[in-house]
Coordinates of C-alpha atoms and ligand atoms in Angstrom, one line a residue:
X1 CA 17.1 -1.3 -45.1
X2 CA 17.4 2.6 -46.1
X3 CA 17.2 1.6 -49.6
X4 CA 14.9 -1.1 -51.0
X5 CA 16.7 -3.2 -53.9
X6 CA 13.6 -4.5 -55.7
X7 CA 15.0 -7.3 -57.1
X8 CA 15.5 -8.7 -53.4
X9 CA 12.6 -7.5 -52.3
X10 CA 10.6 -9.5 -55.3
X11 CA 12.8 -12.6 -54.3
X12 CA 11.7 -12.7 -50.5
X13 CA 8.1 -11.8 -52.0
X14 CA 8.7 -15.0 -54.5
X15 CA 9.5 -17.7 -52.2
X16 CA 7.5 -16.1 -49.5
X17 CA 10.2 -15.8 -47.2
X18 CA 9.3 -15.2 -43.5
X19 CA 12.1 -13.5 -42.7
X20 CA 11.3 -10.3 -44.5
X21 CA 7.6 -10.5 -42.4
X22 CA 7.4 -7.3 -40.9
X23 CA 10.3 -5.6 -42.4
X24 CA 9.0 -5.4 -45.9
X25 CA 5.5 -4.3 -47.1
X26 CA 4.2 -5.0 -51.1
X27 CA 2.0 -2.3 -52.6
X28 CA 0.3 -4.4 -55.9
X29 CA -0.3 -1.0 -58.6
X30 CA -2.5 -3.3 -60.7
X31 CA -5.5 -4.2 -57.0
X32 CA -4.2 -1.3 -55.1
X33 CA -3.6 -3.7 -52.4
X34 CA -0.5 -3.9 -50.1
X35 CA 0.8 -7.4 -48.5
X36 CA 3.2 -8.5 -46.4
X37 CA 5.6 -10.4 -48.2
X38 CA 4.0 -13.9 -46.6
X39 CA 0.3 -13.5 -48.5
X40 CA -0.6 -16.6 -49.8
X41 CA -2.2 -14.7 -52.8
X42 CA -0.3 -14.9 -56.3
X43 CA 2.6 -13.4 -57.0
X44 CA 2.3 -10.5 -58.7
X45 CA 3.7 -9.2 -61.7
X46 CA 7.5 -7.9 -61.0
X47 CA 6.6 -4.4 -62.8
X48 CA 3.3 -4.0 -60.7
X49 CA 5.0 -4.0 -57.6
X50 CA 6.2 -1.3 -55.3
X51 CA 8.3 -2.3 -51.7
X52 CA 7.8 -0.4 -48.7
X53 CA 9.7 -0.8 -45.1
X54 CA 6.8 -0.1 -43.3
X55 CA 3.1 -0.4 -42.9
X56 CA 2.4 3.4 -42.9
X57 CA 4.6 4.1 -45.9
X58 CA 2.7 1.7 -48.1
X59 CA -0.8 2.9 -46.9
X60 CA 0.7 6.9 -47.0
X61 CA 1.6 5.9 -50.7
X62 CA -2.4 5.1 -51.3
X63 CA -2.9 1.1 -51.2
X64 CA -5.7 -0.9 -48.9
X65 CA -4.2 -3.8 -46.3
X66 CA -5.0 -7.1 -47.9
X67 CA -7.8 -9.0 -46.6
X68 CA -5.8 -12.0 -46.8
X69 CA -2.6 -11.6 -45.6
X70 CA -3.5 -9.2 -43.3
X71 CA -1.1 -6.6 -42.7
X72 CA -2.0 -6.1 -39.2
X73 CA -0.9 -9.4 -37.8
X74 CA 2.5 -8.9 -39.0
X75 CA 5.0 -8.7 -36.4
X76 CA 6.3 -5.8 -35.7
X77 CA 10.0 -5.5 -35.9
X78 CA 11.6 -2.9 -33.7
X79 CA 15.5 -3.5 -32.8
X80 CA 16.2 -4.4 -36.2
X81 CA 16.4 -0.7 -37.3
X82 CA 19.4 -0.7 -35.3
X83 CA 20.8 1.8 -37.4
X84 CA 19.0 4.3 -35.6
X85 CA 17.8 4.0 -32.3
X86 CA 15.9 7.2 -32.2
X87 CA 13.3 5.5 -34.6
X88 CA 12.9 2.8 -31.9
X89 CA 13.0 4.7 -29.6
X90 CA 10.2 6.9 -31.3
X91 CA 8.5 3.8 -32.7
X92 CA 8.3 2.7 -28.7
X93 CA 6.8 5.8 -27.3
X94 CA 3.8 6.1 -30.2
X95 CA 3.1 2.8 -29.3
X96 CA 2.4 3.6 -25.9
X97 CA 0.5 6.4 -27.3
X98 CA 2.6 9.3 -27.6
X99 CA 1.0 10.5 -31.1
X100 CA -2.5 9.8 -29.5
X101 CA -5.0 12.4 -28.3
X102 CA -5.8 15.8 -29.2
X103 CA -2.8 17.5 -27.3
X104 CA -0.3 15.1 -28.9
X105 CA 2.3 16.6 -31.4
X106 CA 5.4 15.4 -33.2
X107 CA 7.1 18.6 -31.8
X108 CA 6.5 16.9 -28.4
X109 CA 7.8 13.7 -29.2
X110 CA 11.1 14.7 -30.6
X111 CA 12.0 16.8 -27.5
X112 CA 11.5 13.7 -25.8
X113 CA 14.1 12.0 -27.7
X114 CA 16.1 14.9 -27.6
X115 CA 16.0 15.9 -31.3
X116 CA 14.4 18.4 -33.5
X117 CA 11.1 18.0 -35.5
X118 CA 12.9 18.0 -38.9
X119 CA 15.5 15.4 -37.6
X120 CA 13.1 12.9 -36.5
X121 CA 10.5 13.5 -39.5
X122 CA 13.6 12.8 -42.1
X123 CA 15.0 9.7 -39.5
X124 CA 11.2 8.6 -39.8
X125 CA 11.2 9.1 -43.8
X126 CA 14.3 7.9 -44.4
X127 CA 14.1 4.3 -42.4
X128 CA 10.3 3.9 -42.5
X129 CA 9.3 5.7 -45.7
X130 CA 6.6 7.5 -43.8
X131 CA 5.7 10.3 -41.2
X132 CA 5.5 10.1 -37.7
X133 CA 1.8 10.8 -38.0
X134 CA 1.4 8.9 -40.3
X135 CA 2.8 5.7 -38.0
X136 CA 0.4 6.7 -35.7
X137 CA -2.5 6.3 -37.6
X138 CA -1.7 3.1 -39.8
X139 CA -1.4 1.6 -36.0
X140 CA -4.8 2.8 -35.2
X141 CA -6.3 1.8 -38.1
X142 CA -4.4 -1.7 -38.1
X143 CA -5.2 -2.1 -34.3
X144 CA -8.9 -1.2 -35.3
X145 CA -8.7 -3.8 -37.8
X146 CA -7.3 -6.4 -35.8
X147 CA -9.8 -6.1 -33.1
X148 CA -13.0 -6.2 -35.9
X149 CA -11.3 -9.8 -36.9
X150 CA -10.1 -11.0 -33.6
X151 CA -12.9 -10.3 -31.0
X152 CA -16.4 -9.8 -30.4
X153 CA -15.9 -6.2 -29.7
X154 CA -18.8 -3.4 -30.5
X155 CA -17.7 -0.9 -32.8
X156 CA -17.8 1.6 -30.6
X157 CA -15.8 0.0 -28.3
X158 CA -13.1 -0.6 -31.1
X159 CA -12.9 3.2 -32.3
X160 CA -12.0 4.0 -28.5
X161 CA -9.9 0.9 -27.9
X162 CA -7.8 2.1 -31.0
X163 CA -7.3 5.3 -30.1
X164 CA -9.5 7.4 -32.4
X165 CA -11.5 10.7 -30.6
X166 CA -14.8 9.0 -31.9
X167 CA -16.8 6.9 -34.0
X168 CA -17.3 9.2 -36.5
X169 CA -13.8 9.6 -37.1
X170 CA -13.0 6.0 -37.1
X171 CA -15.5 5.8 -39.5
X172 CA -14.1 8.4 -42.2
X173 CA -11.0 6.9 -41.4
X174 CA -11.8 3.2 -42.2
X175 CA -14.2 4.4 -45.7
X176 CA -11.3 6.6 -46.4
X177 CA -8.7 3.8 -46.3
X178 CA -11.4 0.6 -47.0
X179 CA -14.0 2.7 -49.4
X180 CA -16.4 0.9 -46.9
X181 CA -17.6 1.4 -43.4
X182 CA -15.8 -1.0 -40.4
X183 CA -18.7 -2.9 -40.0
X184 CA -18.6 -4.6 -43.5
X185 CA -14.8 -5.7 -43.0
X186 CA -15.2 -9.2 -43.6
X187 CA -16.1 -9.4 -40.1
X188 CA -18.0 -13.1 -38.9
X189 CA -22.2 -12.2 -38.0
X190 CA -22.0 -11.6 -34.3
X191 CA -25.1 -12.3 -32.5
X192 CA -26.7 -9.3 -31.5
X193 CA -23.6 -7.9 -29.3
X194 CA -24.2 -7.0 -25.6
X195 CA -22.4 -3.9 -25.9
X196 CA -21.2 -1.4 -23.3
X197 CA -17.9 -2.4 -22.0
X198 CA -18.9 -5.6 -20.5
X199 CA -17.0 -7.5 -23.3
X200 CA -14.0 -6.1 -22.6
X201 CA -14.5 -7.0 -18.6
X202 CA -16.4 -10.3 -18.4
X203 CA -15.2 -12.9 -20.9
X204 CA -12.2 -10.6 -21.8
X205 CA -11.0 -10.0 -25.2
X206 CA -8.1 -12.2 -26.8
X207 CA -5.6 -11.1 -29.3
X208 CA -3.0 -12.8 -31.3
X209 CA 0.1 -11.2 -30.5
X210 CA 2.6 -12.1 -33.6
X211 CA 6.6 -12.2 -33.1
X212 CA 9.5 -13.8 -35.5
X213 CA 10.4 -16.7 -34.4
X214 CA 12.5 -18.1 -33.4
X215 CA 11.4 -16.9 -29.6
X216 CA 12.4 -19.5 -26.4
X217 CA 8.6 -19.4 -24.8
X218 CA 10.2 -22.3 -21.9
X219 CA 12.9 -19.6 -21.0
X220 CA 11.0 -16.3 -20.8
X221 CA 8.0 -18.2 -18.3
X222 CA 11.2 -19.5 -16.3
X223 CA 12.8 -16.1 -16.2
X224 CA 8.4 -15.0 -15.2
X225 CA 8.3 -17.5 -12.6
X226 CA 11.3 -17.2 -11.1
X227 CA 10.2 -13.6 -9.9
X228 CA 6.8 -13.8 -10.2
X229 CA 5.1 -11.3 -7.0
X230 CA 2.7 -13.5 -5.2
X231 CA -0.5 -12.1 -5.6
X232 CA -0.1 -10.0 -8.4
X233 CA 1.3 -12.7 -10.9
X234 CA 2.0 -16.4 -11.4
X235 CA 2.9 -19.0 -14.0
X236 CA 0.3 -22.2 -13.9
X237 CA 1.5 -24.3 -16.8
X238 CA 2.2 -23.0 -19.8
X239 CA 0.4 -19.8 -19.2
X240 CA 1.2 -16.3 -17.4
X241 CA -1.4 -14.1 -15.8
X242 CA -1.3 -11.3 -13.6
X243 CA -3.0 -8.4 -12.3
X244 CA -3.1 -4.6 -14.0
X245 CA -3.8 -1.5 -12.9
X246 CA -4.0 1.8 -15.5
X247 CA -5.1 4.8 -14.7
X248 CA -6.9 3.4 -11.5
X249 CA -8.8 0.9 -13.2
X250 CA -8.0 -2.8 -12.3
X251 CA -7.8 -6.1 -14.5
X252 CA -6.0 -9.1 -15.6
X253 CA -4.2 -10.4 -18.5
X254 CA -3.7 -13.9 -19.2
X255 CA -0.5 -14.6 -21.9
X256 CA 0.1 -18.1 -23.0
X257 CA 2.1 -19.4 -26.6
X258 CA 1.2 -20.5 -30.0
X259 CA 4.0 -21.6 -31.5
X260 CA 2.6 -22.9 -34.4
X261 CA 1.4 -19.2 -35.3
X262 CA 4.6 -17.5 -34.2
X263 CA 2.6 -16.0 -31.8
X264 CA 1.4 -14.9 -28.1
X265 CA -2.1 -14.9 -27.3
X266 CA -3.2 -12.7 -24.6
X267 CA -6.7 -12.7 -22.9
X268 CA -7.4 -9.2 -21.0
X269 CA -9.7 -8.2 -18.6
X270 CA -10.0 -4.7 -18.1
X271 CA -13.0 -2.6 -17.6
X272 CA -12.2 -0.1 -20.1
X273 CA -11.7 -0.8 -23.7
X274 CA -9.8 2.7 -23.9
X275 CA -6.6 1.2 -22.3
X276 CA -6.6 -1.7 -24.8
X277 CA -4.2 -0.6 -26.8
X278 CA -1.6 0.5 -24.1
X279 CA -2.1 -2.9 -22.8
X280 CA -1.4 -4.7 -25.4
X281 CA 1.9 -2.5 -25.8
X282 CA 2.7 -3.6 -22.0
X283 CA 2.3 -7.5 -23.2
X284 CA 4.5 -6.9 -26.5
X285 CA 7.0 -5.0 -24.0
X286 CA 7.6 -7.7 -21.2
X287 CA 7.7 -10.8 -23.9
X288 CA 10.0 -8.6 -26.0
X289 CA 7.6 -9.8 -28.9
X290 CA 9.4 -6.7 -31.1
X291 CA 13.4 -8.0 -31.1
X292 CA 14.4 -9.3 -34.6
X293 CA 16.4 -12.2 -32.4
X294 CA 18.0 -13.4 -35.6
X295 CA 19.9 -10.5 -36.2
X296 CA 20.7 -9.8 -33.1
X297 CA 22.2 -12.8 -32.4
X298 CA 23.9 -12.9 -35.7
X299 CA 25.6 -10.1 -34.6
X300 CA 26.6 -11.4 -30.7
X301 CA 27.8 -14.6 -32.4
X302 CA 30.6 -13.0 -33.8
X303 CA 32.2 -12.9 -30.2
X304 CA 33.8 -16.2 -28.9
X305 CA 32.1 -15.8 -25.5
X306 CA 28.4 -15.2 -27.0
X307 CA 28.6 -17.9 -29.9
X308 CA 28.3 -21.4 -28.2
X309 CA 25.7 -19.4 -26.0
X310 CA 23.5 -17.9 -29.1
X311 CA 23.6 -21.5 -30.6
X312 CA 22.5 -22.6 -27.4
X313 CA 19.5 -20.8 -26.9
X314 CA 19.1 -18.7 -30.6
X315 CA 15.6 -17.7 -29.1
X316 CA 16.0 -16.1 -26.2
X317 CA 14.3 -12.7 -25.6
X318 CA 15.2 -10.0 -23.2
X319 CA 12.3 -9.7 -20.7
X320 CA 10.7 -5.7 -20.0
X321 CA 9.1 -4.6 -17.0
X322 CA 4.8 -4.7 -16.7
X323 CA 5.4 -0.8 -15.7
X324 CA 8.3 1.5 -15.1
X325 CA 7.8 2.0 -11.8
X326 CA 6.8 -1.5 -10.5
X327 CA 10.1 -2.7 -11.8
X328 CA 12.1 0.4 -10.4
X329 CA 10.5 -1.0 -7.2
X330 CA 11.7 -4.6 -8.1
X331 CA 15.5 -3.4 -8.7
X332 CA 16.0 -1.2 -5.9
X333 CA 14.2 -4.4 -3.6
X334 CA 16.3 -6.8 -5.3
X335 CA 19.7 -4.1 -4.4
X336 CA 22.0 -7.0 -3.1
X337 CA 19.9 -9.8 -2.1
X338 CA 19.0 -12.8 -4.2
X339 CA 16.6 -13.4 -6.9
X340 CA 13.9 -14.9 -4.1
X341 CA 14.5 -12.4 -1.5
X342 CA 13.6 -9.5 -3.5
X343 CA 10.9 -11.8 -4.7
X344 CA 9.7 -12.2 -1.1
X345 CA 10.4 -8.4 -0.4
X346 CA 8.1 -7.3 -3.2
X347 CA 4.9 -9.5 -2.3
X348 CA 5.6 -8.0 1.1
X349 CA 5.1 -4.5 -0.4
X350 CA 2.1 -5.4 -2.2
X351 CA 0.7 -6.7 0.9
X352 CA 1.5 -3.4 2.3
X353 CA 0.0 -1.0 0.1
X354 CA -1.5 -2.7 -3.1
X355 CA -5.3 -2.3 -4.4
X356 CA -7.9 -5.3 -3.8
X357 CA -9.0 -6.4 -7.3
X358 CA -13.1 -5.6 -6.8
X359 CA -14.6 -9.4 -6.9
X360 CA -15.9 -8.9 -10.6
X361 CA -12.4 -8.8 -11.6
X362 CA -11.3 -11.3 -9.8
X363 CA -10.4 -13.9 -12.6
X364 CA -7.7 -16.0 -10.5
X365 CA -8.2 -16.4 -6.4
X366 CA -4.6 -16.9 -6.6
X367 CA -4.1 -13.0 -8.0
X368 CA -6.2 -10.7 -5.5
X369 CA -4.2 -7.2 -5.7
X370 CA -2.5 -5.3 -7.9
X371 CA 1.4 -3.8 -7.9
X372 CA 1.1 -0.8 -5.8
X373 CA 1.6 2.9 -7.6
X374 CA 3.8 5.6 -6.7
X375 CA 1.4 7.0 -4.6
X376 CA 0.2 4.5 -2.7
X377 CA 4.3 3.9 -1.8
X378 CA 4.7 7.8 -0.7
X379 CA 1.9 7.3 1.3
X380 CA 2.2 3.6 2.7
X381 CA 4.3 3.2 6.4
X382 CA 6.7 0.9 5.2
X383 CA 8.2 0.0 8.6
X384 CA 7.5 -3.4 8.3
X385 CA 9.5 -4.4 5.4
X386 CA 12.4 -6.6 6.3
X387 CA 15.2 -4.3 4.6
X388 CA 17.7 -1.7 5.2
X389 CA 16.2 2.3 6.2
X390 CA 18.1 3.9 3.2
X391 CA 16.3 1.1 1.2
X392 CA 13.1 1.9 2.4
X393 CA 13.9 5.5 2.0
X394 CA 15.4 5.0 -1.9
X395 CA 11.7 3.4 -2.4
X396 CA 9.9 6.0 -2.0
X397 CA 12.0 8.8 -3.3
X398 CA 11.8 6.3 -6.7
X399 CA 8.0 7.3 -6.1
X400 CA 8.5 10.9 -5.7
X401 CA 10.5 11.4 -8.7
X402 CA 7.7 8.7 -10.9
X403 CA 5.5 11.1 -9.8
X404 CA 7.3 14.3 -10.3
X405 CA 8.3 13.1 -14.2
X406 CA 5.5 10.8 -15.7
X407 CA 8.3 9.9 -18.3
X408 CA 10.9 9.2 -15.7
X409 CA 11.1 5.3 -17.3
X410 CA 10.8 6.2 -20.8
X411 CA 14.0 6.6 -23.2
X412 CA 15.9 9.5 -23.7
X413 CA 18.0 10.2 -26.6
X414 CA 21.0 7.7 -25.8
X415 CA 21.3 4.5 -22.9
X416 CA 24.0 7.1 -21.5
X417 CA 21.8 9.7 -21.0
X418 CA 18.7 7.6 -20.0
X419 CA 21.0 6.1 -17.0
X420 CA 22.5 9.5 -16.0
X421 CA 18.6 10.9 -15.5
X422 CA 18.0 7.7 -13.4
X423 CA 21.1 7.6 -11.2
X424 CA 20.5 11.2 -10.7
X425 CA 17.3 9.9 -8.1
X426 CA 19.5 9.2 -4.2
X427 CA 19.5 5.4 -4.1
X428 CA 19.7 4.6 -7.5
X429 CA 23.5 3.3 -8.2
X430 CA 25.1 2.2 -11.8
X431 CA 23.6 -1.4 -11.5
X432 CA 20.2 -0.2 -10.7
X433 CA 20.1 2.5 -13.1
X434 CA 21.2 0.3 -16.1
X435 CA 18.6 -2.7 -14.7
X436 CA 15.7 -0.4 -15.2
X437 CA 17.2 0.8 -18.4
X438 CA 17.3 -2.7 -19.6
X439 CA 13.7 -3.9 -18.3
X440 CA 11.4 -0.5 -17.5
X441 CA 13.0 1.4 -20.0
X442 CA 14.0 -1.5 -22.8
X443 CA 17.1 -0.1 -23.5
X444 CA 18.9 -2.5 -25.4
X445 CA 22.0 -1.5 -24.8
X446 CA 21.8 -1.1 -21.4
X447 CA 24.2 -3.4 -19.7
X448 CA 24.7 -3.9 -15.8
X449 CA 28.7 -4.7 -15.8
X450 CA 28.4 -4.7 -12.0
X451 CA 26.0 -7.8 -11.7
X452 CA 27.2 -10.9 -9.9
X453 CA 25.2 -13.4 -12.2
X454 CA 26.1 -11.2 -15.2
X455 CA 30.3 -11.5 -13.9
X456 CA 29.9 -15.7 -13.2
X457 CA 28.1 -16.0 -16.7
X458 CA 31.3 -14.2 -18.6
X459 CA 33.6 -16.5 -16.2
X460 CA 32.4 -19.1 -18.5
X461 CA 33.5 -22.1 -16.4
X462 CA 36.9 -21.0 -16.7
X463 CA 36.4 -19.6 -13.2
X464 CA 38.2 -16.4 -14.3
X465 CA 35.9 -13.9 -13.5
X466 CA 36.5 -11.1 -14.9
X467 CA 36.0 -7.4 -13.2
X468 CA 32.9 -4.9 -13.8
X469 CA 35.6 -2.8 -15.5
X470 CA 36.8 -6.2 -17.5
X471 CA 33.4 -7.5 -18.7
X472 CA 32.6 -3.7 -19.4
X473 CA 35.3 -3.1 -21.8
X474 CA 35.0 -7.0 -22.9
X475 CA 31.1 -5.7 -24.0
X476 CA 32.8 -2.7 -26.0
X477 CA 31.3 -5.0 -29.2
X478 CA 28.7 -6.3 -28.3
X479 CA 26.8 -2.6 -28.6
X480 CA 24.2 -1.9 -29.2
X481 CA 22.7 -5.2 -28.0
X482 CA 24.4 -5.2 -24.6
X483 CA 21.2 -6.1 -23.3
X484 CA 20.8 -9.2 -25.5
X485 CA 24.4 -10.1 -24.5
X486 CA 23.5 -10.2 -20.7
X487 CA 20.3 -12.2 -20.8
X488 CA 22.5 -14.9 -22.6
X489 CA 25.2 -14.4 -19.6
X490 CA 22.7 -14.9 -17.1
X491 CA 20.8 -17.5 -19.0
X492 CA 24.3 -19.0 -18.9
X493 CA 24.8 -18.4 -15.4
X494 CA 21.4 -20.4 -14.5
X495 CA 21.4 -23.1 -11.4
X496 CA 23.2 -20.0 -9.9
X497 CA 19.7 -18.2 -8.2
X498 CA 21.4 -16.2 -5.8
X499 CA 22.7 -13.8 -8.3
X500 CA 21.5 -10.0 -7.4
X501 CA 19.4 -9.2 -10.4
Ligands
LIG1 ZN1 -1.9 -10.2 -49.1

């Protein structure tokens, strides 16, 4: 997708053709409107059209989101630029809010990823047609946009929800961009709004989260369930909830499916409308809502193995973790007992040392506290957990090192790397390290060769199974969607529930 070829671009636009939904943007010279390639507007004119692989570049190259189409609700394709991970990588981390905030720079970022400025400004030009910054801001704005459509929100509440420093400049922003204020956006009369943050923590506010299909709903709430921490999170029917706590503040979040919309819908609770945003980048993390699954799986079908498996289940997603550090928890609990134990282990812990949700947050009796954090594991006695000492121990030196690098479960520059920083921490082995990698840190190339369920699933009833070093070299191929490649193994390996994941 470096280079645009027009003429394909005005085909997909023609026939309206999903597929290109969030990998293609249409700037319209003759409205100086941009669309995805979905609108149900007219075609335009070949001659009056300009193509753009990304939101940003199309608004950085002077055009207004349609009103229509609405460029905001497109999903948002991340492990399809699989040409280079560093702008997934990057694309991740401002999405969790690494551009935001006064203090944020672009120098920053790219030492976090491990490359120079100039690298990842040309990376960022050359596969999304736009700057870093510039990313950052057409996410803000969209967000904004999003959230004046979607909710009940006040604006104020929507200008800090989004990110920007304060109404004022979501204000210039939006006339900038709109040539007219936020408040006339096509928005539906509100009645009188009751303002303060009480929206946000009372009824909750509900977002359409958009993915492209297809996505296996059934197989991610089975995968949910089958590990879901009592107390903190459960499936009832065909939805998910559990509790959240950022920065010290407590909620919940409710996810359940729209299929017919190719999309999530999420219902949060949350006392502060300034951690919308990274919430909603936690939901769009754990359902894996940014994985173009069609090309992946294209790609794993080649191999004999994978192919009756991706026909099998051609939607299946690779679940993330809520929070790094909850699910570094999760992997060194679940270190060589089954799927339930560590289950059991982990609703122990919360028991332990977890925050009581405060009874106005309370939306589910069933979901009273909320995971633990680093510090409240350094400081908890945690004698009474039925496990090994050096497992106990390898808990909380996993919360001294969370807390001695706040970006200990975010990516570096390659899986290799990302793995070596983990396994670095006493207690943290190869499997553990490349679990996290695949769920806290969403590496998706992160593959743990070592993993029971992951051996029996390559055995594929041929009862041959192979070793770690085997299935390791077997997934030589299958880079760099390893991680893709083992949720089909273990998907495969299902009825078996005692596998140490
Ligand atoms: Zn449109």
């Amino acid at each position: 997708m470096e280079r645009l070829d027009a003429r394909v671009c005005y085909r997909a636009l023609e026939t309206r053709d999903a597929r290109f939904d969030g990998r293609l943007f249409v700037g319209v010279t003759s409205t100086g409107i941009y669309c995805r390639p979905i609108c149900p507007a007219r075609t335009p004119k070949f001659e009056n059209c300009r193509f753009y692989p990304s939101a940003a570049a199309a608004q950085e190259a002077g055009f207004r989101p349609c009103l229509r189409c609405r460029p905001e609700t497109a999903p948002e394709i991340g492990a399809w630029r699989g040409t280079s991970n560093t702008v997934s990588r990057a694309l991740a981390l401002i999405a969790e809010g690494a551009l935001d905030g006064d203090d944020a720079s672009v120098d920053r970022l790219a030492e976090r990823l491990g490359i120079g400025e100039r690298q990842l400004r040309r990376l960022f030009k050359q596969h999304l047609g736009a700057s870093p910054i510039a990313v950052a801001q057409t996410r803000r704005v969209l967000f904004a946009k999003q959230l004046i459509h979607d909710t009940q929100l006040a604006m104020v509440e929507i200008a800090l929800a989004a990110g920007f420093g304060s109404v004022r400049r979501f204000n210039e922003t939006f006339r900038q961009l709109f040539q007219r204020p936020p408040s006339a956006l096509g928005r539906r009369p509100v009645a009188a709004a009751a303002g303060g943050m009480v929206s946000a923590s009372a009824t909750g506010v509900t977002v359409r989260l958009r993915y492209r299909p297809p996505y296996d709903w059934p197989a991610m709430l089975s995968f949910l369930a089958a590990r879901a921490v009592e107390g903190v999170e459960r499936v009832e029917g065909d939805l998910y909830r559990r509790t959240v706590n950022q920065d010290g503040l407590l909620g919940t979040v409710e996810v359940g499916h729209a299929p017919e919309r190719s999309s999530l819908v999420a219902t949060i609770r949350f006392p502060s409308v300034g951690a919308l945003a990274g919430i909603v980048a936690r939901i769009r993390r754990v359902f894996d809502l940014d994985a173009d699954v069609a090309l992946i799986g294209a790609h794993l079908a080649q191999d004999p193995l994978l192919g009756p498996l991706v026909a099998a289940r051609p939607g299946l997603r690779a679940p993330g973790g809520w929070d790094g550090f909850e699910l570094a928890c999760r992997a060194v609990l679940g270190q060589q007992v089954s799927v339930e134990a560590a289950r059991r282990l982990a609703g122990q812990l919360v028991r332990l040392c977890g925050s009581k949700l405060p009874a106005d947050q309370l939306a589910d009796p069933a979901l009273p506290l909320a995971f633990p954090t680093a510090q409240q594991v350094m400081a908890a006695d945690l004698a009474p957990l039925g496990m090994p000492g050096a497992r106990k121990a390898a808990l909380q030196t996993v919360a001294r090192a969370a807390l001695a690098d706040p970006h200990l479960f975010q990516p570096l520059a390659t899986v290799e790397a990302t793995v070596a920083r983990l396994r670095a921490i006493p207690g943290i082995g190869e499997w553990t390290a490349h679990y996290i990698a695949l769920r806290a840190v969403r590496e998706a190339d992160a593959f743990p060769a070592s993993d029971i369920g992951l051996l029996r699933g390559a055995a594929g009833g041929t009862g041959l199974r192979p070793s770690p070093a085997e299935l390791r070299g077997r997934a030589e191929p299958w880079r760099p969607w390893r991680a893709y490649a083992a949720q089909h193994l273990w998907a495969a390996d299902a009825g078996a529930p005692e596998g140490r994941r």
